[in-house]
Amino acid sequence: MKDEEAEKKLSYALNRCTTIKFMMDAMEKAGCKIDHSFFRTEKCDGQIEGGFRPPDGVVLCSNNLGTWDQISTTVTHELVHAYDHCRAKDLDWSNCHHHACSEVRAANLSGDCNFLQEFNRGNFGLKNQHQVCVKRRAELSVNMNPNCKGRAKEAVNAVFDTCFKDTAPFDRIP
């Protein structure tokens, strides 16, 4: 997708997606007001769809995103990280356990692991598939952190139960 097309889809998602609007409101309530300038698109290396770069904001990878659903899921995922960064003033992204907790929460709350996403990835397990997906996605993300190479699985397992149950700012898994 070209940058200008990605910008249009991003703008549409920011204005229309109720989950994104909810997350932006939650950020403001937590003391970290954000607006459209908090988001940008750029071409990225590798297969990543986006990222949260404190204090700059959310980056979407225009070359790795296609559909509006992908964009809204990715923005929501990154906003969970931004929310965690806002509410936990001592969050240290180089600490594998801190990073793992935010990744568990983001995979759990963003829609990354909904049935259709998993079906499209070829993952058809029914028993605890959501939890299996959340662990897998969190491990993949944490393993990209240079401070956590080879320690992602241990970090995710250590924080999983507590962080999976933490659905803030939502009342439950959306």
mmCIF file of C-alpha atoms in Angstrom:
data_model
loop_
_atom_site.group_PDB
_atom_site.id
_atom_site.type_symbol
_atom_site.label_atom_id
_atom_site.label_comp_id
_atom_site.label_asym_id
_atom_site.label_seq_id
_atom_site.Cartn_x
_atom_site.Cartn_y
_atom_site.Cartn_z
ATOM 1 C CA MET A 1 0.000 0.000 0.000
ATOM 2 C CA LYS A 2 1.269 3.480 -0.829
ATOM 3 C CA ASP A 3 1.847 5.955 2.002
ATOM 4 C CA GLU A 4 -0.987 8.253 0.909
ATOM 5 C CA GLU A 5 -3.444 5.336 0.724
ATOM 6 C CA ALA A 6 -2.275 4.180 4.163
ATOM 7 C CA GLU A 7 -2.716 7.723 5.528
ATOM 8 C CA LYS A 8 -6.303 7.809 4.219
ATOM 9 C CA LYS A 9 -7.115 4.428 5.773
ATOM 10 C CA LEU A 10 -5.456 5.488 9.013
ATOM 11 C CA SER A 11 -7.497 8.689 9.116
ATOM 12 C CA TYR A 12 -10.657 6.700 8.425
ATOM 13 C CA ALA A 13 -9.824 4.265 11.246
ATOM 14 C CA LEU A 14 -9.080 7.075 13.705
ATOM 15 C CA ASN A 15 -12.399 8.741 12.909
ATOM 16 C CA ARG A 16 -14.630 5.673 12.609
ATOM 17 C CA CYS A 17 -13.337 2.771 14.717
ATOM 18 C CA THR A 18 -15.098 2.820 18.084
ATOM 19 C CA THR A 19 -12.344 0.782 19.760
ATOM 20 C CA ILE A 20 -9.686 3.260 18.645
ATOM 21 C CA LYS A 21 -11.817 6.182 19.809
ATOM 22 C CA PHE A 22 -12.326 4.418 23.154
ATOM 23 C CA MET A 23 -8.569 3.888 23.528
ATOM 24 C CA MET A 24 -7.818 7.517 22.669
ATOM 25 C CA ASP A 25 -10.348 8.646 25.303
ATOM 26 C CA ALA A 26 -8.791 6.234 27.822
ATOM 27 C CA MET A 27 -5.370 7.734 27.109
ATOM 28 C CA GLU A 28 -6.731 11.197 27.860
ATOM 29 C CA LYS A 29 -8.358 9.988 31.104
ATOM 30 C CA ALA A 30 -5.019 8.430 32.092
ATOM 31 C CA GLY A 31 -3.351 11.822 31.605
ATOM 32 C CA CYS A 32 -1.882 11.326 28.136
ATOM 33 C CA LYS A 33 -4.039 13.191 25.628
ATOM 34 C CA ILE A 34 -3.238 12.238 22.046
ATOM 35 C CA ASP A 35 -4.537 13.353 18.669
ATOM 36 C CA HIS A 36 -4.031 12.403 15.021
ATOM 37 C CA SER A 37 -0.437 13.716 15.092
ATOM 38 C CA PHE A 38 0.419 10.798 17.433
ATOM 39 C CA PHE A 39 0.091 8.448 14.404
ATOM 40 C CA ARG A 40 2.062 8.235 11.183
ATOM 41 C CA THR A 41 2.807 5.832 8.369
ATOM 42 C CA GLU A 42 6.155 4.858 6.922
ATOM 43 C CA LYS A 43 7.817 2.023 5.040
ATOM 44 C CA CYS A 44 9.303 -0.551 7.415
ATOM 45 C CA ASP A 45 11.818 -3.375 7.223
ATOM 46 C CA GLY A 46 10.679 -6.932 7.827
ATOM 47 C CA GLN A 47 7.162 -8.218 8.336
ATOM 48 C CA ILE A 48 6.021 -5.880 11.118
ATOM 49 C CA GLU A 49 2.746 -4.004 10.691
ATOM 50 C CA GLY A 50 3.450 -1.230 13.169
ATOM 51 C CA GLY A 51 5.042 -0.165 16.393
ATOM 52 C CA PHE A 52 4.869 2.123 19.383
ATOM 53 C CA ARG A 53 7.873 4.416 19.778
ATOM 54 C CA PRO A 54 7.814 6.361 23.015
ATOM 55 C CA PRO A 55 7.547 9.294 23.141
ATOM 56 C CA ASP A 56 6.926 9.753 19.393
ATOM 57 C CA GLY A 57 3.777 7.680 19.054
ATOM 58 C CA VAL A 58 2.407 4.974 16.793
ATOM 59 C CA VAL A 59 3.929 4.073 13.438
ATOM 60 C CA LEU A 60 2.048 2.016 10.858
ATOM 61 C CA CYS A 61 4.044 0.188 8.214
ATOM 62 C CA SER A 62 2.387 1.161 4.956
ATOM 63 C CA ASN A 63 4.201 -1.570 3.022
ATOM 64 C CA ASN A 64 2.848 -4.333 5.296
ATOM 65 C CA LEU A 65 -0.777 -3.297 5.755
ATOM 66 C CA GLY A 66 -3.643 -3.737 3.361
ATOM 67 C CA THR A 67 -7.133 -3.788 4.732
ATOM 68 C CA TRP A 68 -8.955 -1.368 6.984
ATOM 69 C CA ASP A 69 -9.346 -4.225 9.503
ATOM 70 C CA GLN A 70 -5.567 -4.754 9.589
ATOM 71 C CA ILE A 71 -5.038 -1.066 10.195
ATOM 72 C CA SER A 72 -7.638 -0.811 12.961
ATOM 73 C CA THR A 73 -6.313 -3.950 14.702
ATOM 74 C CA THR A 74 -2.725 -2.707 14.452
ATOM 75 C CA VAL A 75 -3.610 0.765 15.731
ATOM 76 C CA THR A 76 -5.532 -0.760 18.650
ATOM 77 C CA HIS A 77 -2.598 -3.074 19.441
ATOM 78 C CA GLU A 78 -0.166 -0.153 19.495
ATOM 79 C CA LEU A 79 -2.563 1.981 21.540
ATOM 80 C CA VAL A 80 -2.585 -0.707 24.238
ATOM 81 C CA HIS A 81 1.207 -0.236 24.431
ATOM 82 C CA ALA A 82 0.778 3.535 24.540
ATOM 83 C CA TYR A 83 -1.817 3.177 27.299
ATOM 84 C CA ASP A 84 0.509 0.911 29.288
ATOM 85 C CA HIS A 85 3.348 3.399 28.823
ATOM 86 C CA CYS A 86 1.083 6.197 30.046
ATOM 87 C CA ARG A 87 -0.321 4.478 33.128
ATOM 88 C CA ALA A 88 2.878 2.759 34.278
ATOM 89 C CA LYS A 89 5.299 5.636 34.670
ATOM 90 C CA ASP A 90 8.155 3.213 35.389
ATOM 91 C CA LEU A 91 7.561 0.905 32.400
ATOM 92 C CA ASP A 92 10.963 -0.073 31.018
ATOM 93 C CA TRP A 93 10.750 -1.427 27.466
ATOM 94 C CA SER A 94 14.221 -2.991 27.822
ATOM 95 C CA ASN A 95 12.905 -5.094 30.742
ATOM 96 C CA CYS A 96 11.675 -8.334 29.163
ATOM 97 C CA HIS A 97 8.934 -8.858 31.762
ATOM 98 C CA HIS A 98 7.572 -5.325 31.317
ATOM 99 C CA HIS A 99 7.634 -5.699 27.539
ATOM 100 C CA ALA A 100 6.065 -9.172 27.731
ATOM 101 C CA CYS A 101 3.191 -7.925 29.878
ATOM 102 C CA SER A 102 2.331 -5.168 27.422
ATOM 103 C CA GLU A 103 2.561 -7.605 24.494
ATOM 104 C CA VAL A 104 0.241 -10.094 26.242
ATOM 105 C CA ARG A 105 -2.236 -7.292 26.869
ATOM 106 C CA ALA A 106 -1.984 -5.942 23.309
ATOM 107 C CA ALA A 107 -2.475 -9.357 21.689
ATOM 108 C CA ASN A 108 -5.355 -10.085 24.059
ATOM 109 C CA LEU A 109 -7.230 -6.783 23.711
ATOM 110 C CA SER A 110 -6.614 -5.638 20.128
ATOM 111 C CA GLY A 111 -8.329 -8.344 18.104
ATOM 112 C CA ASP A 112 -4.990 -9.887 17.040
ATOM 113 C CA CYS A 113 -6.235 -13.256 18.237
ATOM 114 C CA ASN A 114 -9.893 -13.245 17.276
ATOM 115 C CA PHE A 115 -11.234 -16.343 15.553
ATOM 116 C CA LEU A 116 -11.133 -14.902 12.015
ATOM 117 C CA GLN A 117 -7.540 -13.656 12.384
ATOM 118 C CA GLU A 118 -6.435 -17.059 13.621
ATOM 119 C CA PHE A 119 -8.433 -18.892 10.941
ATOM 120 C CA ASN A 120 -6.735 -16.758 8.249
ATOM 121 C CA ARG A 121 -3.347 -17.705 9.730
ATOM 122 C CA GLY A 122 -4.253 -21.408 9.513
ATOM 123 C CA ASN A 123 -4.609 -21.867 13.271
ATOM 124 C CA PHE A 124 -7.742 -23.898 13.876
ATOM 125 C CA GLY A 125 -7.363 -25.090 17.466
ATOM 126 C CA LEU A 126 -10.491 -24.776 19.543
ATOM 127 C CA LYS A 127 -9.229 -25.514 23.048
ATOM 128 C CA ASN A 128 -7.788 -22.318 24.549
ATOM 129 C CA GLN A 129 -6.954 -21.041 21.057
ATOM 130 C CA HIS A 130 -7.208 -17.424 22.164
ATOM 131 C CA GLN A 131 -4.690 -17.927 24.990
ATOM 132 C CA VAL A 132 -2.384 -19.965 22.720
ATOM 133 C CA CYS A 133 -2.480 -17.168 20.152
ATOM 134 C CA VAL A 134 -1.849 -14.442 22.738
ATOM 135 C CA LYS A 135 1.217 -16.299 24.024
ATOM 136 C CA ARG A 136 2.532 -16.962 20.518
ATOM 137 C CA ARG A 137 2.048 -13.356 19.352
ATOM 138 C CA ALA A 138 3.556 -11.936 22.557
ATOM 139 C CA GLU A 139 6.600 -14.205 22.272
ATOM 140 C CA LEU A 140 7.167 -13.156 18.652
ATOM 141 C CA SER A 141 7.055 -9.475 19.571
ATOM 142 C CA VAL A 142 9.194 -9.733 22.712
ATOM 143 C CA ASN A 143 11.775 -11.773 20.825
ATOM 144 C CA MET A 144 12.285 -8.786 18.467
ATOM 145 C CA ASN A 145 13.481 -6.735 21.451
ATOM 146 C CA PRO A 146 17.312 -6.964 21.343
ATOM 147 C CA ASN A 147 17.383 -7.154 25.156
ATOM 148 C CA CYS A 148 15.089 -10.186 25.151
ATOM 149 C CA LYS A 149 16.446 -12.401 22.362
ATOM 150 C CA GLY A 150 16.056 -16.015 23.450
ATOM 151 C CA ARG A 151 14.256 -15.025 26.675
ATOM 152 C CA ALA A 152 10.825 -14.154 25.276
ATOM 153 C CA LYS A 153 9.099 -17.444 26.126
ATOM 154 C CA GLU A 154 10.274 -17.321 29.747
ATOM 155 C CA ALA A 155 9.229 -13.664 30.100
ATOM 156 C CA VAL A 156 5.776 -14.240 28.587
ATOM 157 C CA ASN A 157 5.165 -17.323 30.745
ATOM 158 C CA ALA A 158 6.240 -15.449 33.890
ATOM 159 C CA VAL A 159 3.716 -12.625 33.397
ATOM 160 C CA PHE A 160 0.977 -14.324 31.396
ATOM 161 C CA ASP A 161 -1.675 -15.049 34.038
ATOM 162 C CA THR A 162 -1.559 -11.601 35.622
ATOM 163 C CA CYS A 163 -1.293 -9.640 32.384
ATOM 164 C CA PHE A 164 -3.914 -11.696 30.523
ATOM 165 C CA LYS A 165 -6.425 -10.851 33.279
ATOM 166 C CA ASP A 166 -5.598 -7.122 33.084
ATOM 167 C CA THR A 167 -8.105 -5.805 30.555
ATOM 168 C CA ALA A 168 -7.816 -2.099 31.427
ATOM 169 C CA PRO A 169 -9.088 0.227 30.115
ATOM 170 C CA PHE A 170 -11.747 -2.254 28.956
ATOM 171 C CA ASP A 171 -14.084 -4.004 31.389
ATOM 172 C CA ARG A 172 -13.413 -7.295 29.607
ATOM 173 C CA ILE A 173 -11.733 -8.599 26.455
ATOM 174 C CA PRO A 174 -13.398 -6.679 23.596
#
